[in-house]
PDB file of C-alpha atoms in Angstrom:
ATOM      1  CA  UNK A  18      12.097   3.945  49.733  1.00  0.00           C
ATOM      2  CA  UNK A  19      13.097   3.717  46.020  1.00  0.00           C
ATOM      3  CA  UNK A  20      15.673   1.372  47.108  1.00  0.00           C
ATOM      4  CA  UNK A  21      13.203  -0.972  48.759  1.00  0.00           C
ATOM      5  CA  UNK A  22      11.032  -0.675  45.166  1.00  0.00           C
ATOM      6  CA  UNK A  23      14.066  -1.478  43.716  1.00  0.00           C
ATOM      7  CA  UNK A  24      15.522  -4.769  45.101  1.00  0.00           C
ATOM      8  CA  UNK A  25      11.700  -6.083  45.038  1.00  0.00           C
ATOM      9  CA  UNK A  26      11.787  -5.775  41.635  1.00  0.00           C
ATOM     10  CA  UNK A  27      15.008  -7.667  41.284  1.00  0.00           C
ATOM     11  CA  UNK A  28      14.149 -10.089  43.849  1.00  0.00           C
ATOM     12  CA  UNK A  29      10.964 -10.147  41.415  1.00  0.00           C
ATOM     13  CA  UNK A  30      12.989 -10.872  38.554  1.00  0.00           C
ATOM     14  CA  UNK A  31      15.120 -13.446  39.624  1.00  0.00           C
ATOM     15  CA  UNK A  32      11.784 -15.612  40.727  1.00  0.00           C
ATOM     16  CA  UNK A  33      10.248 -15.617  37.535  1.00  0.00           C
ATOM     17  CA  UNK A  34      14.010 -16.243  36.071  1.00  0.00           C
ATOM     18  CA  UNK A  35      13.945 -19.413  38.570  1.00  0.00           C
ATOM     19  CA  UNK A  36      10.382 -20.769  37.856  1.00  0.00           C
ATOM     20  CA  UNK A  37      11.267 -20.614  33.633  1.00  0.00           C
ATOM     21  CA  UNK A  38      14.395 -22.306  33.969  1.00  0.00           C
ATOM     22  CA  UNK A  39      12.654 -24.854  36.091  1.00  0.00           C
ATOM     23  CA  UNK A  40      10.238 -26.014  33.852  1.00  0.00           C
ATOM     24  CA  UNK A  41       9.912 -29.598  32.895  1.00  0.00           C
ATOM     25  CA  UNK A  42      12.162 -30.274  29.130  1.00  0.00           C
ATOM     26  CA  UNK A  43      10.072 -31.617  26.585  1.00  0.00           C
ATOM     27  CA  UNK A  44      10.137 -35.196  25.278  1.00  0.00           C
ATOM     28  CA  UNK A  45      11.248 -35.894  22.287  1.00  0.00           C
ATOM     29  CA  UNK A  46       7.465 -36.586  21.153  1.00  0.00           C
ATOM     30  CA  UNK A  47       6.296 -33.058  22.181  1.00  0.00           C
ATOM     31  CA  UNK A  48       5.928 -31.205  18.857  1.00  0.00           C
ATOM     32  CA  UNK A  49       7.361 -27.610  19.575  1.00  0.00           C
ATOM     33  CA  UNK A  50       4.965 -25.031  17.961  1.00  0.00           C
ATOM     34  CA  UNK A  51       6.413 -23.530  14.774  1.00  0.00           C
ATOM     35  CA  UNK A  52       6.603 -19.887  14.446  1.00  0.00           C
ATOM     36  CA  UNK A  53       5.414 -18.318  11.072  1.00  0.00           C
ATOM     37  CA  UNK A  54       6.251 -14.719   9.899  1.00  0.00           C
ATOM     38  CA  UNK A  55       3.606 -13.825   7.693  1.00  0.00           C
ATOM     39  CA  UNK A  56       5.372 -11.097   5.764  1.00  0.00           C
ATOM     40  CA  UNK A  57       2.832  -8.804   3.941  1.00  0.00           C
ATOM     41  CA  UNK A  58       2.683  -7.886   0.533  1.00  0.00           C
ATOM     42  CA  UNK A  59       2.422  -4.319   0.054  1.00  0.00           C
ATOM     43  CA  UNK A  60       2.661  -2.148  -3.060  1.00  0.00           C
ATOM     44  CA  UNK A  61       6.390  -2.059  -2.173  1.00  0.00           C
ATOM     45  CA  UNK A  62       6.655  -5.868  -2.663  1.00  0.00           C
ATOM     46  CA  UNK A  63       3.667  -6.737  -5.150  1.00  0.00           C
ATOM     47  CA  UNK A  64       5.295  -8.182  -8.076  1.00  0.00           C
ATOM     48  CA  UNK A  65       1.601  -8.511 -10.159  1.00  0.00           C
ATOM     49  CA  UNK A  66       0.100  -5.637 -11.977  1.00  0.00           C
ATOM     50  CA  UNK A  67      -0.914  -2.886 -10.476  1.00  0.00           C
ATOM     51  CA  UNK A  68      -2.262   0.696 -11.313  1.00  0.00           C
ATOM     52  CA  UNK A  69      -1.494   3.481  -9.062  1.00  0.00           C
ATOM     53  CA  UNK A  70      -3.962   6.614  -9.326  1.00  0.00           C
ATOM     54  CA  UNK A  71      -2.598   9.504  -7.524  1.00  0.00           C
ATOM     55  CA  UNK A  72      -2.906  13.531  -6.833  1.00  0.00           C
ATOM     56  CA  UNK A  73      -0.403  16.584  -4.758  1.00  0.00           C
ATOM     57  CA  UNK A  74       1.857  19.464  -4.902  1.00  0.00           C
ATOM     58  CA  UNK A  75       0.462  22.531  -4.390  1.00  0.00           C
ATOM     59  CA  UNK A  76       1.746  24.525  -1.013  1.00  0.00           C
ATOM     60  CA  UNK A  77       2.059  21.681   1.672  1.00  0.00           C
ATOM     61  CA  UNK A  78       3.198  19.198  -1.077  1.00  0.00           C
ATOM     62  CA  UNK A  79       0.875  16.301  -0.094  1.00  0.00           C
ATOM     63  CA  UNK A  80       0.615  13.891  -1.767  1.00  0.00           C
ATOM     64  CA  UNK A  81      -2.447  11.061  -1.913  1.00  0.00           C
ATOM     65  CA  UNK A  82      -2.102   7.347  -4.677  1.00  0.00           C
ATOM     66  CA  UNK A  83      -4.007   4.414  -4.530  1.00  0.00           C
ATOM     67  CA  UNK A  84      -2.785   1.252  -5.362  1.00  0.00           C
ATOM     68  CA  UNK A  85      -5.307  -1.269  -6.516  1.00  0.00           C
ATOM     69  CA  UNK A  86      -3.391  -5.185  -7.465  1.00  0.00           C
ATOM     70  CA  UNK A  87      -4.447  -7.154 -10.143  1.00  0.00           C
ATOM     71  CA  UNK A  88      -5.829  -9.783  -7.095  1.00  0.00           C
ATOM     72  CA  UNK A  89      -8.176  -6.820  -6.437  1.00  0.00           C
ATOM     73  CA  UNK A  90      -6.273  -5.766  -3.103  1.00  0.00           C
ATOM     74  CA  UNK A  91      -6.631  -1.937  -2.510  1.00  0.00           C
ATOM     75  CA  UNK A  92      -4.263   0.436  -0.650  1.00  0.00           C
ATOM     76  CA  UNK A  93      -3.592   3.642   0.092  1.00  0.00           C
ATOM     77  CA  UNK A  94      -0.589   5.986   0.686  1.00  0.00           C
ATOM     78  CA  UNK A  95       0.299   9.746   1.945  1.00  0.00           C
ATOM     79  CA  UNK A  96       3.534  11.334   1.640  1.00  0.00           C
ATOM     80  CA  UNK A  97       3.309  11.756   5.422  1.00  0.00           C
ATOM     81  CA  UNK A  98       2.903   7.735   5.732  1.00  0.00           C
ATOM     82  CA  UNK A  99       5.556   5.541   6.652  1.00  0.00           C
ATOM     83  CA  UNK A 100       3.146   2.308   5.679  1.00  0.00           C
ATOM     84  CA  UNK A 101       0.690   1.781   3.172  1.00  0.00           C
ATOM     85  CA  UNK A 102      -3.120   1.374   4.451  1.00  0.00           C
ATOM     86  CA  UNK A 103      -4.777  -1.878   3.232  1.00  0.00           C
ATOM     87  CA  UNK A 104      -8.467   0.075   2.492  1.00  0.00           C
ATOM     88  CA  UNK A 105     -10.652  -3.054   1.044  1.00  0.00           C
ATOM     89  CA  UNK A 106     -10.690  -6.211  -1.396  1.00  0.00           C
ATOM     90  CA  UNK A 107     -12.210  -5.282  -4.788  1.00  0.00           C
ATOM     91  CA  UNK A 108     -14.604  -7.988  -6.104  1.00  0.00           C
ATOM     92  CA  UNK A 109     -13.068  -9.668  -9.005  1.00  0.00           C
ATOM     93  CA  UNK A 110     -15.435  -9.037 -11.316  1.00  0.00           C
ATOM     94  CA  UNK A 111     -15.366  -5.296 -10.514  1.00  0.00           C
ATOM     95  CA  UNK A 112     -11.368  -5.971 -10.805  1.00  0.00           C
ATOM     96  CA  UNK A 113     -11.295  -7.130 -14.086  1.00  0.00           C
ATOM     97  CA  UNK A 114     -13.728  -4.349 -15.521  1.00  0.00           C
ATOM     98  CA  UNK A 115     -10.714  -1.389 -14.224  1.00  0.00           C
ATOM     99  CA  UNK A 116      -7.774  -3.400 -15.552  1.00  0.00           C
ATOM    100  CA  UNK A 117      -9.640  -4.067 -19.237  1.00  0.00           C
ATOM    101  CA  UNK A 118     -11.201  -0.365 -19.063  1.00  0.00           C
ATOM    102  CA  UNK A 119      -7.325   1.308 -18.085  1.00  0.00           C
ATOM    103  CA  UNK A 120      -5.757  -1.381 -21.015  1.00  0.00           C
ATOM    104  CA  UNK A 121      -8.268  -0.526 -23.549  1.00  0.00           C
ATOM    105  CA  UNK A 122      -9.057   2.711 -23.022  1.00  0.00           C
ATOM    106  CA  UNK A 123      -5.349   4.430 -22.030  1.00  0.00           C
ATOM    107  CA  UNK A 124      -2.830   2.325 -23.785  1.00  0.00           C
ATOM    108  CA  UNK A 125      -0.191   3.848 -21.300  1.00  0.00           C
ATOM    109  CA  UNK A 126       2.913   1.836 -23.043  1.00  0.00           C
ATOM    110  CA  UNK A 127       2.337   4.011 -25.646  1.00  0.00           C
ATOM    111  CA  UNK A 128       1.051   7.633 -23.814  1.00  0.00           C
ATOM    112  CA  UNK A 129       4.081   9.830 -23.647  1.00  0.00           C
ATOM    113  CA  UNK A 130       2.428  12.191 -21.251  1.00  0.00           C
ATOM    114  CA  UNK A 131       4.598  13.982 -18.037  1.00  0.00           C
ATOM    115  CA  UNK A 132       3.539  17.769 -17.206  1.00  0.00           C
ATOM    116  CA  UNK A 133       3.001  17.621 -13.266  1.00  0.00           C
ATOM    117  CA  UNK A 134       2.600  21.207 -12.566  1.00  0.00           C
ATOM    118  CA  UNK A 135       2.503  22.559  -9.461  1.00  0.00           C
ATOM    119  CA  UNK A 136      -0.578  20.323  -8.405  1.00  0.00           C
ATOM    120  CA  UNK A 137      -0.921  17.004 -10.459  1.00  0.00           C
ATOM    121  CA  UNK A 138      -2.740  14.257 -10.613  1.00  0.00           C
ATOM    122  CA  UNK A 139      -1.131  10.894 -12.206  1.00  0.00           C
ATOM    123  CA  UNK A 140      -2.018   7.728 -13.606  1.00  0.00           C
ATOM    124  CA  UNK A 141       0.538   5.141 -13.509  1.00  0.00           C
ATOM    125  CA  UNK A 142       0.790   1.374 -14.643  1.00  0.00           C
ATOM    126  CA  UNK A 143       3.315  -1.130 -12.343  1.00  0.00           C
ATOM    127  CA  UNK A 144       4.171  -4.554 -12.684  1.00  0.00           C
ATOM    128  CA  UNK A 145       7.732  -5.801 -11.192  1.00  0.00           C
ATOM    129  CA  UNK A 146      10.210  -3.388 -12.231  1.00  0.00           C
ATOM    130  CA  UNK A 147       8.048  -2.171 -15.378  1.00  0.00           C
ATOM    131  CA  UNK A 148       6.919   1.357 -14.890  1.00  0.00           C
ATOM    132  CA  UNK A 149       4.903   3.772 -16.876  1.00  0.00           C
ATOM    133  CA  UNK A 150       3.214   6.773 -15.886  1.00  0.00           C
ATOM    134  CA  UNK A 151       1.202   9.800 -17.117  1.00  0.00           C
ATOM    135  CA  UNK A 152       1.045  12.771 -15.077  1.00  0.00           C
ATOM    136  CA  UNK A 153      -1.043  16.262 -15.714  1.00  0.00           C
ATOM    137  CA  UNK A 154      -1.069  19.114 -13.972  1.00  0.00           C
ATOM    138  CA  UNK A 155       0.939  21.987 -16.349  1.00  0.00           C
ATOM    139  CA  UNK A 156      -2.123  24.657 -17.624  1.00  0.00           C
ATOM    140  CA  UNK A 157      -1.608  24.816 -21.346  1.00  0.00           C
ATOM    141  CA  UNK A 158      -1.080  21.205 -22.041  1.00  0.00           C
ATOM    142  CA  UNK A 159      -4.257  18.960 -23.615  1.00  0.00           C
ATOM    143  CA  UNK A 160      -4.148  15.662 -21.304  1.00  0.00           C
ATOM    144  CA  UNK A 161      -5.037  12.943 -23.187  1.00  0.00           C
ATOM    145  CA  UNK A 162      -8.694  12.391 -22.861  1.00  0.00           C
ATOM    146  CA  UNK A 163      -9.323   9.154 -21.381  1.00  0.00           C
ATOM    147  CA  UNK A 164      -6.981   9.645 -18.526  1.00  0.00           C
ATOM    148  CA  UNK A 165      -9.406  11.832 -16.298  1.00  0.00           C
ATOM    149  CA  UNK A 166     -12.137  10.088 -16.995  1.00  0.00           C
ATOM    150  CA  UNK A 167     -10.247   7.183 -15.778  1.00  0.00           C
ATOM    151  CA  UNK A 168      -8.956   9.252 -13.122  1.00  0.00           C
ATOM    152  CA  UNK A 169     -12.010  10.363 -11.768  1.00  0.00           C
ATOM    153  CA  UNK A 170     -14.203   6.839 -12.078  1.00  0.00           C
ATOM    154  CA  UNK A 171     -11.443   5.170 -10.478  1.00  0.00           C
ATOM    155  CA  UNK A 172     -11.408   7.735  -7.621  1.00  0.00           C
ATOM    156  CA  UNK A 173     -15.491   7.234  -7.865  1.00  0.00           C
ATOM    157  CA  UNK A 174     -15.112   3.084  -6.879  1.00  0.00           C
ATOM    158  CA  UNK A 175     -13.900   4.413  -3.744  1.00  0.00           C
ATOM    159  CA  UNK A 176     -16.273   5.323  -0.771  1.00  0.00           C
ATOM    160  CA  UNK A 177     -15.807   9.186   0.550  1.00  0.00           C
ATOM    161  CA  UNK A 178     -15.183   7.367   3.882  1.00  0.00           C
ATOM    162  CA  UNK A 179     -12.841   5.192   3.122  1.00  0.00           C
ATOM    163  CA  UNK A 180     -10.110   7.516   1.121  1.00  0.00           C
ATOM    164  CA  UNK A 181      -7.003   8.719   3.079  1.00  0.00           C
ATOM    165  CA  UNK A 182      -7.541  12.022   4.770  1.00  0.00           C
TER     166      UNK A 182
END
């Protein structure tokens, strides 16, 4: 019996081999349709500024950021993630408004700031190979103040239901 199933489906094959190779060539007129590979810019690839807002550690060692480009593109990333998840377009005004607030307000060229701890959260400014970050976490060390309140309005712009879980 499995023999039978077998040379149908070969017999199978070889007919739908025949009918493509029989097909009529195109004329030289005939435009062939062009392929495109849209290649995706992710947080990986994004060469523009970008802020990254992110929390872990602890037991399991999760870890959660948020990745919001200067174009107002949002994403989102776990630990346990092989791919970022595209979560929404921020409106450019609203845009604007984080990147001035975060520039005025945290001056992170200048913020010399890395005590993790066993659970952090982090704050951390991107653009090309440029890379600065301020992390908190450490009991006994004074964050500097405008980086939770950052933290936690920038968190805040971001609907319960669509943050990674």
């Amino acid at each position: 019996m499995k023999s039978v199933r077998s040379i149908g489906l070969i017999s199978l094959f070889f007919v739908l081999l025949l009918r493509v190779q029989a097909q009529e060539p195109r004329s030289a007129g005939d435009k062939m349709p062009t392929l495109r590979k849209k290649v995706a810019v992710t947080p990986a690839t994004y060469t523009g500024r970008q802020l990254i807002i992110g929390s872990g550690g602890g037991f399991t060692g999760a870890a959660t950021a948020y990745y919001l480009f200067e174009d107002g593109k949002l994403f989102g990333w776990r630990n346990r993630d092989t791919t970022f998840t595209f979560i929404a377009q921020q409106t450019p005004a609203n845009t604007k408004k984080v990147f001035a607030t975060f520039d005025e307000k945290c001056k992170i060229k200048t913020t010399k700031f890395d005590y993790p701890g066993n659970t952090y959260k982090l704050v951390r400014w991107k653009k090309g190979k440029e890379i600065y970050k301020v992390a908190w976490g450490e009991s006994g060390k004074i964050v500097p103040p405008n980086y939770p309140k950052f933290y936690d309005s920038f968190m805040a712009m971001i609907p319960a239901s669509l943050r990674l879980k």
